[in-house]
mmCIF file of C-alpha atoms and ligand atoms in Angstrom:
data_model
loop_
_atom_site.group_PDB
_atom_site.id
_atom_site.type_symbol
_atom_site.label_atom_id
_atom_site.label_comp_id
_atom_site.label_asym_id
_atom_site.label_seq_id
_atom_site.Cartn_x
_atom_site.Cartn_y
_atom_site.Cartn_z
ATOM 1 C CA MET J 1 -25.780 42.723 -24.165
ATOM 2 C CA SER J 2 -23.696 45.089 -22.071
ATOM 3 C CA SER J 3 -23.048 44.132 -18.481
ATOM 4 C CA THR J 4 -24.760 47.313 -17.218
ATOM 5 C CA SER J 5 -28.080 46.234 -18.717
ATOM 6 C CA GLU J 6 -28.027 42.915 -16.891
ATOM 7 C CA PRO J 7 -30.306 42.563 -13.898
ATOM 8 C CA ALA J 8 -28.594 42.671 -10.534
ATOM 9 C CA GLY J 9 -27.325 39.288 -9.405
ATOM 10 C CA THR J 10 -26.740 37.896 -12.890
ATOM 11 C CA PRO J 11 -23.770 35.624 -12.668
ATOM 12 C CA GLU J 12 -20.514 36.581 -14.320
ATOM 13 C CA PRO J 13 -19.986 34.977 -17.727
ATOM 14 C CA ALA J 14 -19.005 31.343 -17.273
ATOM 15 C CA GLU J 15 -15.346 31.017 -16.399
ATOM 16 C CA ALA J 16 -13.066 29.011 -18.624
ATOM 17 C CA GLU J 17 -12.778 25.328 -17.684
ATOM 18 C CA PRO J 18 -10.426 24.984 -14.730
ATOM 19 C CA VAL J 19 -7.069 24.069 -16.185
ATOM 20 C CA GLU J 20 -5.735 22.312 -13.113
ATOM 21 C CA CYS J 21 -7.085 19.372 -11.251
ATOM 22 C CA THR J 22 -5.616 18.144 -7.963
ATOM 23 C CA TRP J 23 -6.291 14.886 -6.134
ATOM 24 C CA ARG J 24 -4.813 13.409 -2.996
ATOM 25 C CA ALA J 25 -4.439 9.699 -2.391
ATOM 26 C CA PRO J 26 -3.162 8.198 0.866
ATOM 27 C CA GLY J 27 -0.494 5.705 1.722
ATOM 28 C CA ARG J 28 -1.551 2.743 3.834
ATOM 29 C CA VAL J 29 -0.752 0.642 6.828
ATOM 30 C CA ASN J 30 -1.593 -3.000 6.457
ATOM 31 C CA LEU J 31 -2.939 -4.030 9.838
ATOM 32 C CA ILE J 32 -2.515 -7.728 9.054
ATOM 33 C CA GLY J 33 -2.462 -10.079 6.055
ATOM 34 C CA GLU J 34 1.038 -9.806 4.608
ATOM 35 C CA HIS J 35 2.065 -11.398 1.298
ATOM 36 C CA THR J 36 -1.412 -12.849 1.062
ATOM 37 C CA ASP J 37 -2.574 -10.551 -1.738
ATOM 38 C CA TYR J 38 -0.814 -12.340 -4.591
ATOM 39 C CA ASN J 39 -2.016 -15.642 -3.121
ATOM 40 C CA ASP J 40 -5.620 -14.587 -3.772
ATOM 41 C CA GLY J 41 -5.994 -14.250 0.013
ATOM 42 C CA PHE J 42 -7.117 -11.728 2.581
ATOM 43 C CA CYS J 43 -5.579 -8.546 3.921
ATOM 44 C CA LEU J 44 -6.720 -5.752 6.200
ATOM 45 C CA PRO J 45 -5.179 -2.426 5.201
ATOM 46 C CA MET J 46 -6.214 1.099 6.135
ATOM 47 C CA ALA J 47 -5.493 4.432 4.461
ATOM 48 C CA ILE J 48 -3.311 6.772 6.548
ATOM 49 C CA PRO J 49 -2.984 10.559 6.790
ATOM 50 C CA HIS J 50 0.274 10.549 4.806
ATOM 51 C CA GLY J 51 -0.446 10.841 1.102
ATOM 52 C CA CYS J 52 0.435 12.128 -2.323
ATOM 53 C CA THR J 53 -1.188 15.024 -4.201
ATOM 54 C CA ALA J 54 -1.178 14.990 -7.993
ATOM 55 C CA THR J 55 -1.957 18.032 -10.108
ATOM 56 C CA VAL J 56 -2.688 17.662 -13.804
ATOM 57 C CA SER J 57 -2.675 20.512 -16.311
ATOM 58 C CA PRO J 58 -2.704 20.610 -20.103
ATOM 59 C CA LEU J 59 0.401 21.243 -22.237
ATOM 60 C CA ALA J 60 0.525 22.541 -25.805
ATOM 61 C CA GLU J 61 3.244 20.080 -26.895
ATOM 62 C CA PRO J 62 2.578 16.345 -27.374
ATOM 63 C CA VAL J 63 4.597 15.328 -24.303
ATOM 64 C CA LEU J 64 4.000 14.035 -20.824
ATOM 65 C CA GLU J 65 5.914 16.147 -18.327
ATOM 66 C CA VAL J 66 6.324 14.585 -14.897
ATOM 67 C CA VAL J 67 7.484 16.627 -11.909
ATOM 68 C CA SER J 68 7.973 15.423 -8.336
ATOM 69 C CA VAL J 69 8.514 17.991 -5.610
ATOM 70 C CA GLN J 70 10.723 15.313 -4.016
ATOM 71 C CA ARG J 71 12.931 14.778 -7.087
ATOM 72 C CA GLU J 72 15.126 16.882 -9.326
ATOM 73 C CA GLY J 73 14.031 18.188 -12.695
ATOM 74 C CA PRO J 74 11.004 17.318 -14.782
ATOM 75 C CA VAL J 75 11.022 14.065 -16.738
ATOM 76 C CA GLU J 76 9.625 14.454 -20.248
ATOM 77 C CA ILE J 77 8.339 11.679 -22.467
ATOM 78 C CA ALA J 78 7.028 12.228 -26.001
ATOM 79 C CA LEU J 79 3.501 10.841 -26.127
ATOM 80 C CA ASP J 80 4.379 8.601 -29.063
ATOM 81 C CA GLU J 81 7.212 7.067 -26.999
ATOM 82 C CA LEU J 82 5.067 6.392 -23.944
ATOM 83 C CA ALA J 83 5.577 2.665 -23.336
ATOM 84 C CA PRO J 84 7.235 0.393 -20.751
ATOM 85 C CA GLY J 85 11.008 0.712 -21.018
ATOM 86 C CA ALA J 86 10.869 4.355 -22.177
ATOM 87 C CA LEU J 87 12.527 5.692 -19.013
ATOM 88 C CA SER J 88 16.164 5.527 -17.950
ATOM 89 C CA ASP J 89 17.005 3.932 -14.609
ATOM 90 C CA ASP J 90 17.484 7.382 -13.062
ATOM 91 C CA ASP J 91 13.965 8.350 -14.038
ATOM 92 C CA GLU J 92 12.346 5.082 -12.979
ATOM 93 C CA TRP J 93 10.287 6.856 -10.318
ATOM 94 C CA ALA J 94 8.418 8.739 -13.065
ATOM 95 C CA GLY J 95 7.146 5.377 -14.293
ATOM 96 C CA TYR J 96 4.571 5.281 -11.506
ATOM 97 C CA VAL J 97 3.110 8.438 -13.076
ATOM 98 C CA ALA J 98 3.758 7.872 -16.782
ATOM 99 C CA GLY J 99 2.630 4.265 -16.343
ATOM 100 C CA VAL J 100 -0.813 5.451 -15.319
ATOM 101 C CA ALA J 101 -1.144 7.573 -18.457
ATOM 102 C CA TRP J 102 0.090 4.599 -20.505
ATOM 103 C CA ALA J 103 -2.409 2.236 -18.837
ATOM 104 C CA LEU J 104 -5.227 4.666 -19.651
ATOM 105 C CA ARG J 105 -4.155 4.830 -23.280
ATOM 106 C CA GLU J 106 -3.946 1.020 -23.392
ATOM 107 C CA ARG J 107 -7.633 1.090 -22.466
ATOM 108 C CA GLY J 108 -8.420 3.370 -25.359
ATOM 109 C CA HIS J 109 -8.400 6.747 -23.603
ATOM 110 C CA GLU J 110 -6.520 9.255 -25.745
ATOM 111 C CA PHE J 111 -5.078 12.544 -24.498
ATOM 112 C CA ALA J 112 -2.933 15.470 -25.665
ATOM 113 C CA GLY J 113 0.095 16.877 -23.830
ATOM 114 C CA LEU J 114 -0.092 16.915 -20.048
ATOM 115 C CA SER J 115 1.950 18.123 -17.129
ATOM 116 C CA ILE J 116 1.620 16.124 -13.900
ATOM 117 C CA THR J 117 3.149 17.329 -10.638
ATOM 118 C CA VAL J 118 3.245 15.118 -7.553
ATOM 119 C CA ASP J 119 4.059 15.998 -3.968
ATOM 120 C CA SER J 120 4.078 13.291 -1.312
ATOM 121 C CA ASP J 121 4.731 13.029 2.409
ATOM 122 C CA VAL J 122 4.638 9.228 2.442
ATOM 123 C CA PRO J 123 8.084 7.935 3.427
ATOM 124 C CA VAL J 124 9.532 6.208 0.361
ATOM 125 C CA GLY J 125 10.357 2.537 0.541
ATOM 126 C CA ALA J 126 9.163 2.254 4.144
ATOM 127 C CA GLY J 127 6.330 -0.186 3.542
ATOM 128 C CA LEU J 128 3.622 2.489 3.713
ATOM 129 C CA SER J 129 3.054 2.365 -0.029
ATOM 130 C CA SER J 130 4.354 5.644 -1.308
ATOM 131 C CA SER J 131 4.116 3.972 -4.721
ATOM 132 C CA ALA J 132 0.361 3.353 -4.570
ATOM 133 C CA ALA J 133 -0.242 6.837 -3.138
ATOM 134 C CA LEU J 134 1.620 8.181 -6.164
ATOM 135 C CA GLY J 135 -0.092 5.997 -8.754
ATOM 136 C CA CYS J 136 -3.579 6.371 -7.293
ATOM 137 C CA SER J 137 -3.378 10.152 -6.946
ATOM 138 C CA VAL J 138 -2.349 10.365 -10.590
ATOM 139 C CA ALA J 139 -5.007 7.901 -11.761
ATOM 140 C CA ALA J 140 -7.746 9.791 -9.908
ATOM 141 C CA ALA J 141 -6.526 13.201 -11.114
ATOM 142 C CA LEU J 142 -6.249 12.075 -14.754
ATOM 143 C CA ASN J 143 -9.663 10.426 -14.593
ATOM 144 C CA ASP J 144 -11.149 13.704 -13.430
ATOM 145 C CA HIS J 145 -9.122 16.004 -15.711
ATOM 146 C CA LEU J 146 -9.888 13.944 -18.817
ATOM 147 C CA GLY J 147 -13.503 13.322 -17.791
ATOM 148 C CA LEU J 148 -13.142 9.548 -18.184
ATOM 149 C CA GLY J 149 -15.741 8.551 -15.601
ATOM 150 C CA LEU J 150 -13.767 5.528 -14.357
ATOM 151 C CA ASP J 151 -15.128 3.935 -11.194
ATOM 152 C CA ARG J 152 -13.030 3.048 -8.163
ATOM 153 C CA PRO J 153 -12.225 -0.561 -9.151
ATOM 154 C CA GLU J 154 -11.036 0.711 -12.529
ATOM 155 C CA LEU J 155 -8.787 3.307 -10.862
ATOM 156 C CA VAL J 156 -7.314 0.532 -8.714
ATOM 157 C CA SER J 157 -6.693 -1.538 -11.799
ATOM 158 C CA VAL J 158 -5.071 1.310 -13.768
ATOM 159 C CA ALA J 159 -2.718 2.250 -10.908
ATOM 160 C CA ARG J 160 -1.827 -1.401 -10.405
ATOM 161 C CA GLN J 161 -1.159 -1.935 -14.099
ATOM 162 C CA ALA J 162 1.231 1.050 -14.036
ATOM 163 C CA GLU J 163 3.157 -0.467 -11.124
ATOM 164 C CA ASN J 164 3.160 -4.026 -12.465
ATOM 165 C CA ASP J 165 3.584 -3.562 -16.198
ATOM 166 C CA PHE J 166 5.233 -0.167 -16.639
ATOM 167 C CA VAL J 167 7.534 -0.015 -13.600
ATOM 168 C CA GLY J 168 7.853 -3.796 -13.454
ATOM 169 C CA ALA J 169 7.150 -4.255 -9.730
ATOM 170 C CA PRO J 170 5.136 -7.486 -9.353
ATOM 171 C CA THR J 171 3.032 -6.260 -6.421
ATOM 172 C CA GLY J 172 -0.306 -7.783 -5.565
ATOM 173 C CA GLY J 173 -2.854 -4.954 -5.606
ATOM 174 C CA MET J 174 -3.650 -4.472 -1.931
ATOM 175 C CA ASP J 175 -1.993 -1.056 -1.790
ATOM 176 C CA GLN J 176 -4.088 0.479 -4.545
ATOM 177 C CA LEU J 177 -7.305 -0.900 -3.025
ATOM 178 C CA ALA J 178 -6.446 0.748 0.291
ATOM 179 C CA SER J 179 -5.493 4.060 -1.295
ATOM 180 C CA ILE J 180 -8.662 4.300 -3.380
ATOM 181 C CA PHE J 181 -11.227 2.673 -1.046
ATOM 182 C CA GLY J 182 -9.915 3.879 2.354
ATOM 183 C CA GLU J 183 -12.514 5.002 4.884
ATOM 184 C CA ARG J 184 -12.203 7.051 8.030
ATOM 185 C CA ASN J 185 -12.051 4.854 11.144
ATOM 186 C CA ARG J 186 -12.293 1.665 9.113
ATOM 187 C CA VAL J 187 -9.873 -0.990 7.990
ATOM 188 C CA LEU J 188 -10.696 -2.721 4.729
ATOM 189 C CA LEU J 189 -11.091 -6.463 4.636
ATOM 190 C CA CYS J 190 -9.921 -7.146 1.087
ATOM 191 C CA ASP J 191 -10.593 -10.427 -0.648
ATOM 192 C CA MET J 192 -7.831 -10.412 -3.192
ATOM 193 C CA ARG J 193 -9.475 -13.070 -5.342
ATOM 194 C CA THR J 194 -12.756 -11.254 -5.880
ATOM 195 C CA LEU J 195 -11.363 -7.776 -5.060
ATOM 196 C CA ASP J 196 -14.333 -7.299 -2.742
ATOM 197 C CA VAL J 197 -13.693 -4.716 -0.036
ATOM 198 C CA GLU J 198 -15.542 -4.767 3.270
ATOM 199 C CA PRO J 199 -14.970 -1.755 5.541
ATOM 200 C CA VAL J 200 -14.635 -2.967 9.134
ATOM 201 C CA PRO J 201 -14.871 -0.584 12.130
ATOM 202 C CA PHE J 202 -11.500 0.471 13.517
ATOM 203 C CA ASP J 203 -12.070 3.553 15.625
ATOM 204 C CA LEU J 204 -8.854 3.775 17.613
ATOM 205 C CA GLU J 205 -9.789 6.909 19.522
ATOM 206 C CA ALA J 206 -13.147 5.555 20.663
ATOM 207 C CA ALA J 207 -11.378 2.413 21.884
ATOM 208 C CA GLY J 208 -8.791 4.464 23.806
ATOM 209 C CA LEU J 209 -5.987 3.159 21.609
ATOM 210 C CA THR J 210 -3.331 4.410 19.255
ATOM 211 C CA LEU J 211 -1.466 2.804 16.391
ATOM 212 C CA LEU J 212 2.195 3.701 16.665
ATOM 213 C CA VAL J 213 4.304 3.407 13.512
ATOM 214 C CA ILE J 214 8.071 3.035 13.760
ATOM 215 C CA ASP J 215 9.815 3.701 10.471
ATOM 216 C CA THR J 216 12.908 1.638 11.110
ATOM 217 C CA LYS J 217 14.743 3.216 8.159
ATOM 218 C CA ALA J 218 16.158 -0.211 7.418
ATOM 219 C CA PRO J 219 16.314 -0.348 3.626
ATOM 220 C CA HIS J 220 13.409 -1.989 1.826
ATOM 221 C CA GLN J 221 13.459 -2.771 -1.862
ATOM 222 C CA LEU J 222 10.676 -4.696 -3.536
ATOM 223 C CA THR J 223 12.160 -4.786 -6.992
ATOM 224 C CA ASP J 224 15.417 -6.441 -5.985
ATOM 225 C CA GLY J 225 14.192 -9.982 -6.416
ATOM 226 C CA LEU J 226 13.398 -11.100 -2.887
ATOM 227 C CA TYR J 227 9.733 -10.242 -3.252
ATOM 228 C CA GLY J 228 9.586 -12.098 -6.554
ATOM 229 C CA GLU J 229 11.312 -15.080 -4.954
ATOM 230 C CA ARG J 230 8.650 -15.284 -2.240
ATOM 231 C CA ARG J 231 5.957 -14.969 -4.845
ATOM 232 C CA ASP J 232 7.454 -17.754 -6.958
ATOM 233 C CA ALA J 233 7.718 -20.043 -3.920
ATOM 234 C CA CYS J 234 4.033 -19.524 -3.107
ATOM 235 C CA GLU J 235 3.005 -20.248 -6.679
ATOM 236 C CA GLN J 236 5.153 -23.362 -6.735
ATOM 237 C CA ALA J 237 3.653 -24.583 -3.445
ATOM 238 C CA ALA J 238 0.120 -24.034 -4.759
ATOM 239 C CA ARG J 239 0.964 -25.953 -7.931
ATOM 240 C CA LEU J 240 2.420 -28.875 -5.983
ATOM 241 C CA LEU J 241 -0.619 -28.936 -3.728
ATOM 242 C CA GLY J 242 -2.975 -28.880 -6.699
ATOM 243 C CA VAL J 243 -4.836 -25.678 -5.824
ATOM 244 C CA PRO J 244 -5.209 -22.489 -7.887
ATOM 245 C CA ALA J 245 -3.700 -20.431 -5.044
ATOM 246 C CA LEU J 246 -2.681 -20.928 -1.402
ATOM 247 C CA ARG J 247 -5.850 -19.087 -0.430
ATOM 248 C CA ASP J 248 -7.708 -22.284 -1.245
ATOM 249 C CA LEU J 249 -6.199 -24.046 1.770
ATOM 250 C CA GLY J 250 -7.556 -23.434 5.268
ATOM 251 C CA LEU J 251 -6.021 -24.262 8.627
ATOM 252 C CA GLU J 252 -7.729 -27.663 8.519
ATOM 253 C CA GLU J 253 -5.625 -28.530 5.457
ATOM 254 C CA LEU J 254 -2.365 -27.232 6.898
ATOM 255 C CA SER J 255 -0.945 -30.447 8.257
ATOM 256 C CA ASP J 256 -1.739 -32.381 5.092
ATOM 257 C CA ALA J 257 -0.117 -29.608 3.028
ATOM 258 C CA MET J 258 2.999 -29.772 5.205
ATOM 259 C CA ASP J 259 3.208 -33.536 4.637
ATOM 260 C CA ARG J 260 2.944 -33.151 0.896
ATOM 261 C CA LEU J 261 5.405 -30.344 0.208
ATOM 262 C CA PRO J 262 8.847 -31.660 -0.665
ATOM 263 C CA ASP J 263 11.134 -29.128 0.956
ATOM 264 C CA GLU J 264 11.382 -27.074 4.098
ATOM 265 C CA THR J 265 11.468 -23.671 2.399
ATOM 266 C CA LEU J 266 8.227 -24.316 0.511
ATOM 267 C CA ARG J 267 6.630 -25.652 3.708
ATOM 268 C CA LYS J 268 7.528 -22.484 5.597
ATOM 269 C CA ARG J 269 6.327 -20.151 2.854
ATOM 270 C CA ALA J 270 3.010 -21.988 2.518
ATOM 271 C CA ARG J 271 2.531 -22.173 6.283
ATOM 272 C CA HIS J 272 2.899 -18.409 6.560
ATOM 273 C CA VAL J 273 0.287 -17.737 3.896
ATOM 274 C CA ILE J 274 -2.219 -20.314 5.166
ATOM 275 C CA THR J 275 -1.970 -19.187 8.786
ATOM 276 C CA GLU J 276 -1.853 -15.484 7.851
ATOM 277 C CA ASN J 277 -5.122 -15.739 5.923
ATOM 278 C CA ASP J 278 -6.678 -17.343 8.995
ATOM 279 C CA ARG J 279 -5.319 -14.646 11.317
ATOM 280 C CA THR J 280 -6.592 -11.913 9.012
ATOM 281 C CA LEU J 281 -10.135 -13.290 8.978
ATOM 282 C CA ALA J 282 -10.010 -13.782 12.755
ATOM 283 C CA CYS J 283 -8.856 -10.190 13.180
ATOM 284 C CA ALA J 284 -11.744 -8.884 11.040
ATOM 285 C CA ASP J 285 -14.162 -10.967 13.124
ATOM 286 C CA LEU J 286 -12.913 -9.386 16.343
ATOM 287 C CA LEU J 287 -13.055 -5.870 14.895
ATOM 288 C CA ARG J 288 -16.606 -6.329 13.649
ATOM 289 C CA THR J 289 -17.625 -6.695 17.280
ATOM 290 C CA GLY J 290 -15.447 -3.827 18.510
ATOM 291 C CA GLN J 291 -12.768 -5.981 20.159
ATOM 292 C CA LEU J 292 -9.780 -3.859 19.170
ATOM 293 C CA ARG J 293 -7.404 -4.804 21.987
ATOM 294 C CA GLN J 294 -8.055 -8.472 21.429
ATOM 295 C CA ILE J 295 -6.443 -8.411 17.991
ATOM 296 C CA GLY J 296 -3.046 -7.828 19.634
ATOM 297 C CA PRO J 297 -1.962 -11.495 19.818
ATOM 298 C CA LEU J 298 -2.904 -11.978 16.157
ATOM 299 C CA LEU J 299 -0.657 -9.066 15.145
ATOM 300 C CA THR J 300 2.236 -10.467 17.146
ATOM 301 C CA ALA J 301 1.702 -13.980 15.767
ATOM 302 C CA SER J 302 1.718 -12.505 12.273
ATOM 303 C CA HIS J 303 5.111 -10.989 12.992
ATOM 304 C CA ALA J 304 6.509 -14.288 14.235
ATOM 305 C CA SER J 305 5.252 -15.963 11.071
ATOM 306 C CA MET J 306 6.894 -13.331 8.849
ATOM 307 C CA ARG J 307 10.120 -13.681 10.825
ATOM 308 C CA ASP J 308 10.335 -17.455 11.116
ATOM 309 C CA ASP J 309 8.374 -18.855 8.163
ATOM 310 C CA PHE J 310 8.282 -16.228 5.454
ATOM 311 C CA GLU J 311 11.703 -14.875 6.491
ATOM 312 C CA ILE J 312 11.076 -11.307 5.388
ATOM 313 C CA THR J 313 12.030 -9.403 8.534
ATOM 314 C CA VAL J 314 15.411 -7.911 9.413
ATOM 315 C CA PRO J 315 17.029 -7.439 12.851
ATOM 316 C CA GLU J 316 15.998 -3.756 13.097
ATOM 317 C CA VAL J 317 12.368 -4.718 12.584
ATOM 318 C CA ASP J 318 12.431 -7.640 15.024
ATOM 319 C CA LEU J 319 14.023 -5.416 17.663
ATOM 320 C CA ALA J 320 11.369 -2.703 17.276
ATOM 321 C CA VAL J 321 8.617 -5.305 17.719
ATOM 322 C CA GLU J 322 10.288 -6.703 20.854
ATOM 323 C CA VAL J 323 10.670 -3.254 22.390
ATOM 324 C CA LEU J 324 7.070 -2.229 21.639
ATOM 325 C CA LEU J 325 5.781 -5.425 23.226
ATOM 326 C CA ALA J 326 8.020 -4.886 26.266
ATOM 327 C CA PHE J 327 6.578 -1.379 26.562
ATOM 328 C CA GLY J 328 3.004 -2.509 26.751
ATOM 329 C CA ALA J 329 1.835 -2.883 23.138
ATOM 330 C CA PHE J 330 -1.142 -5.254 22.879
ATOM 331 C CA GLY J 331 0.376 -6.486 19.634
ATOM 332 C CA ALA J 332 3.126 -5.441 17.229
ATOM 333 C CA ARG J 333 4.282 -6.468 13.784
ATOM 334 C CA MET J 334 6.129 -5.383 10.705
ATOM 335 C CA THR J 335 3.803 -3.960 8.075
ATOM 336 C CA GLY J 336 4.397 -3.944 4.327
ATOM 337 C CA GLY J 337 6.418 -6.093 1.963
ATOM 338 C CA GLY J 338 9.283 -6.536 4.381
ATOM 339 C CA PHE J 339 13.089 -6.685 4.418
ATOM 340 C CA GLY J 340 12.956 -3.488 6.447
ATOM 341 C CA GLY J 341 10.340 -0.776 6.544
ATOM 342 C CA CYS J 342 7.831 -0.023 9.275
ATOM 343 C CA VAL J 343 6.618 -1.695 12.451
ATOM 344 C CA ILE J 344 3.222 -0.996 13.990
ATOM 345 C CA GLY J 345 2.245 -1.310 17.629
ATOM 346 C CA LEU J 346 -1.300 -1.209 18.993
ATOM 347 C CA MET J 347 -1.153 0.469 22.386
ATOM 348 C CA GLU J 348 -2.577 2.953 24.832
ATOM 349 C CA PRO J 349 -1.730 6.532 23.855
ATOM 350 C CA ALA J 350 -0.034 7.171 27.200
ATOM 351 C CA GLN J 351 2.531 4.472 26.439
ATOM 352 C CA ALA J 352 3.352 5.415 22.873
ATOM 353 C CA ARG J 353 5.925 8.113 23.588
ATOM 354 C CA ALA J 354 7.935 6.041 26.038
ATOM 355 C CA ALA J 355 7.794 3.054 23.695
ATOM 356 C CA ALA J 356 9.009 5.122 20.729
ATOM 357 C CA LEU J 357 11.875 6.553 22.789
ATOM 358 C CA ALA J 358 12.798 3.061 23.942
ATOM 359 C CA VAL J 359 13.092 1.927 20.322
ATOM 360 C CA VAL J 360 15.375 4.910 19.585
ATOM 361 C CA ALA J 361 17.528 3.986 22.598
ATOM 362 C CA ALA J 362 17.690 0.318 21.616
ATOM 363 C CA TYR J 363 18.746 1.277 18.078
ATOM 364 C CA ALA J 364 21.407 3.682 19.338
ATOM 365 C CA GLY J 365 22.831 0.829 21.395
ATOM 366 C CA ARG J 366 23.309 -1.207 18.217
ATOM 367 C CA ASP J 367 24.447 1.528 15.865
ATOM 368 C CA TYR J 368 21.327 1.256 13.738
ATOM 369 C CA VAL J 369 20.068 4.309 11.858
ATOM 370 C CA GLU J 370 17.794 6.337 14.140
ATOM 371 C CA PRO J 371 14.162 5.360 13.575
ATOM 372 C CA VAL J 372 11.290 7.815 13.171
ATOM 373 C CA SER J 373 7.924 7.326 14.835
ATOM 374 C CA PHE J 374 4.426 8.719 14.447
ATOM 375 C CA THR J 375 0.863 7.602 15.065
ATOM 376 C CA VAL J 376 -1.776 7.015 12.408
ATOM 377 C CA THR J 377 -5.535 6.747 12.183
ATOM 378 C CA ALA J 378 -7.632 5.339 9.369
ATOM 379 C CA VAL J 379 -8.625 8.064 6.880
ATOM 380 C CA ASP J 380 -10.610 8.384 3.662
ATOM 381 C CA GLY J 381 -9.129 7.217 0.367
ATOM 382 C CA ALA J 382 -8.445 9.238 -2.804
ATOM 383 C CA HIS J 383 -10.342 12.518 -2.972
ATOM 384 C CA ARG J 384 -10.283 15.737 -4.925
ATOM 385 C CA LEU J 385 -8.690 18.841 -3.399
ATOM 386 C CA ASP J 386 -10.356 22.094 -4.397
HETATM 387 P P1 ADP E 1 6.760 1.854 -0.920
HETATM 388 O O1 ADP E 1 5.598 1.812 -1.829
HETATM 389 O O2 ADP E 1 6.652 0.866 0.194
HETATM 390 O O3 ADP E 1 7.064 3.216 -0.409
HETATM 391 P P2 ADP E 1 8.084 1.041 -3.317
HETATM 392 O O4 ADP E 1 9.458 0.551 -3.592
HETATM 393 O O5 ADP E 1 6.932 0.227 -3.735
HETATM 394 O O6 ADP E 1 8.030 1.390 -1.762
HETATM 395 O O7 ADP E 1 7.880 2.444 -4.007
HETATM 396 C C1 ADP E 1 8.823 3.476 -3.812
HETATM 397 C C2 ADP E 1 9.087 4.152 -5.135
HETATM 398 O O8 ADP E 1 7.971 4.987 -5.506
HETATM 399 C C3 ADP E 1 10.257 5.123 -5.106
HETATM 400 O O9 ADP E 1 11.484 4.454 -5.301
HETATM 401 C C4 ADP E 1 9.929 6.045 -6.257
HETATM 402 O O10 ADP E 1 10.263 5.435 -7.481
HETATM 403 C C5 ADP E 1 8.421 6.133 -6.164
HETATM 404 N N1 ADP E 1 7.991 7.302 -5.392
HETATM 405 C C6 ADP E 1 7.247 7.310 -4.274
HETATM 406 N N2 ADP E 1 7.002 8.565 -3.853
HETATM 407 C C7 ADP E 1 7.614 9.394 -4.726
HETATM 408 C C8 ADP E 1 7.735 10.813 -4.848
HETATM 409 N N3 ADP E 1 7.189 11.647 -3.963
HETATM 410 N N4 ADP E 1 8.433 11.297 -5.915
HETATM 411 C C9 ADP E 1 8.981 10.464 -6.796
HETATM 412 N N5 ADP E 1 8.903 9.137 -6.729
HETATM 413 C C10 ADP E 1 8.239 8.588 -5.714
HETATM 414 MG MG1 MG E 2 5.046 0.161 -3.024
#
């Protein structure tokens, strides 16, 4: 039938399947609950406006081509060589992408050649989970492009498997939950044993508050062993205390646990996790009833616990927390895996600028690298961009 004989308004012939598919997944700020995830405990992250976009398109050749706008050159892997260990150290970053494709294939999802391009504005290695933003954007885009129909918990699991088993970073899964399940004006109470996620109201604007983030620029490196060391200590403490994980001990068992652990380092590590789980649940309780300001002391106590018991802060981070508190923050703490990275401060918007400038001045006085600051709100998790 010629087009002229068609009645007016007849749609054009169906267009070819779209060849590109783009998804965006956010980074996250963990409001409280640090190093509790791998102890089967509780954490309270939120997705932030910074994120990663991943675009997937088909390729004729049987290769996976990985491009990052933030890195040089594409990395190419033959599909039949796609396995952990396939990448050189220089190309390790591409493992967060290739690892997702590998994890999908491990689950029986086959695919032909693909090109995946990522573009992220999440600061790398700053504790805002650029890695989960990357992995989750790719998992969501591949799921859509290949028509796999995976649900959100499966996307979390695939992105986590890429990070744990392909890249080899033994992280605990909170980051992927936040990036996939994030909700506007909500933090997510995550039970890392059941992987249940409860969105809890956290409307900063309505409460007349802002969450200031200071990227201290102090180096942070999860894969250099310190994270694994903390993880091992927690597992050892749980074993000695005869529980599956430290999550199984509440505050009421703390003093008995302290009596039973044989050395001071294990006592400190366990005390952080046990008290941090308690603080996280208390924080969620306050937020459920709209008491945003009142969580301040819990945030600050969490920082002290990370500094003194878990020993994962660095001087830059401790200084930023001190300055934010001196400049009127209701509470302040390091967020993320630690040994550098970002500090958050809950404060009134009118105070944020002066507080951020005061941190810059304090750093200049000590010859630290100049920090960068911005504010964040809680946003929606992974979503398709059209
Ligand atoms: P964080 O998740 O806190 O930012 P990680 O060490 O877990 O820190 O992850 C950072 C790693 O993620 C980088 O070293 C790099 O391998 C990878 N990555 C993150 N964003 C990008 C990007 N835009 N392009 C390439 N690699 C990235
Ligand atoms: Mg990470």
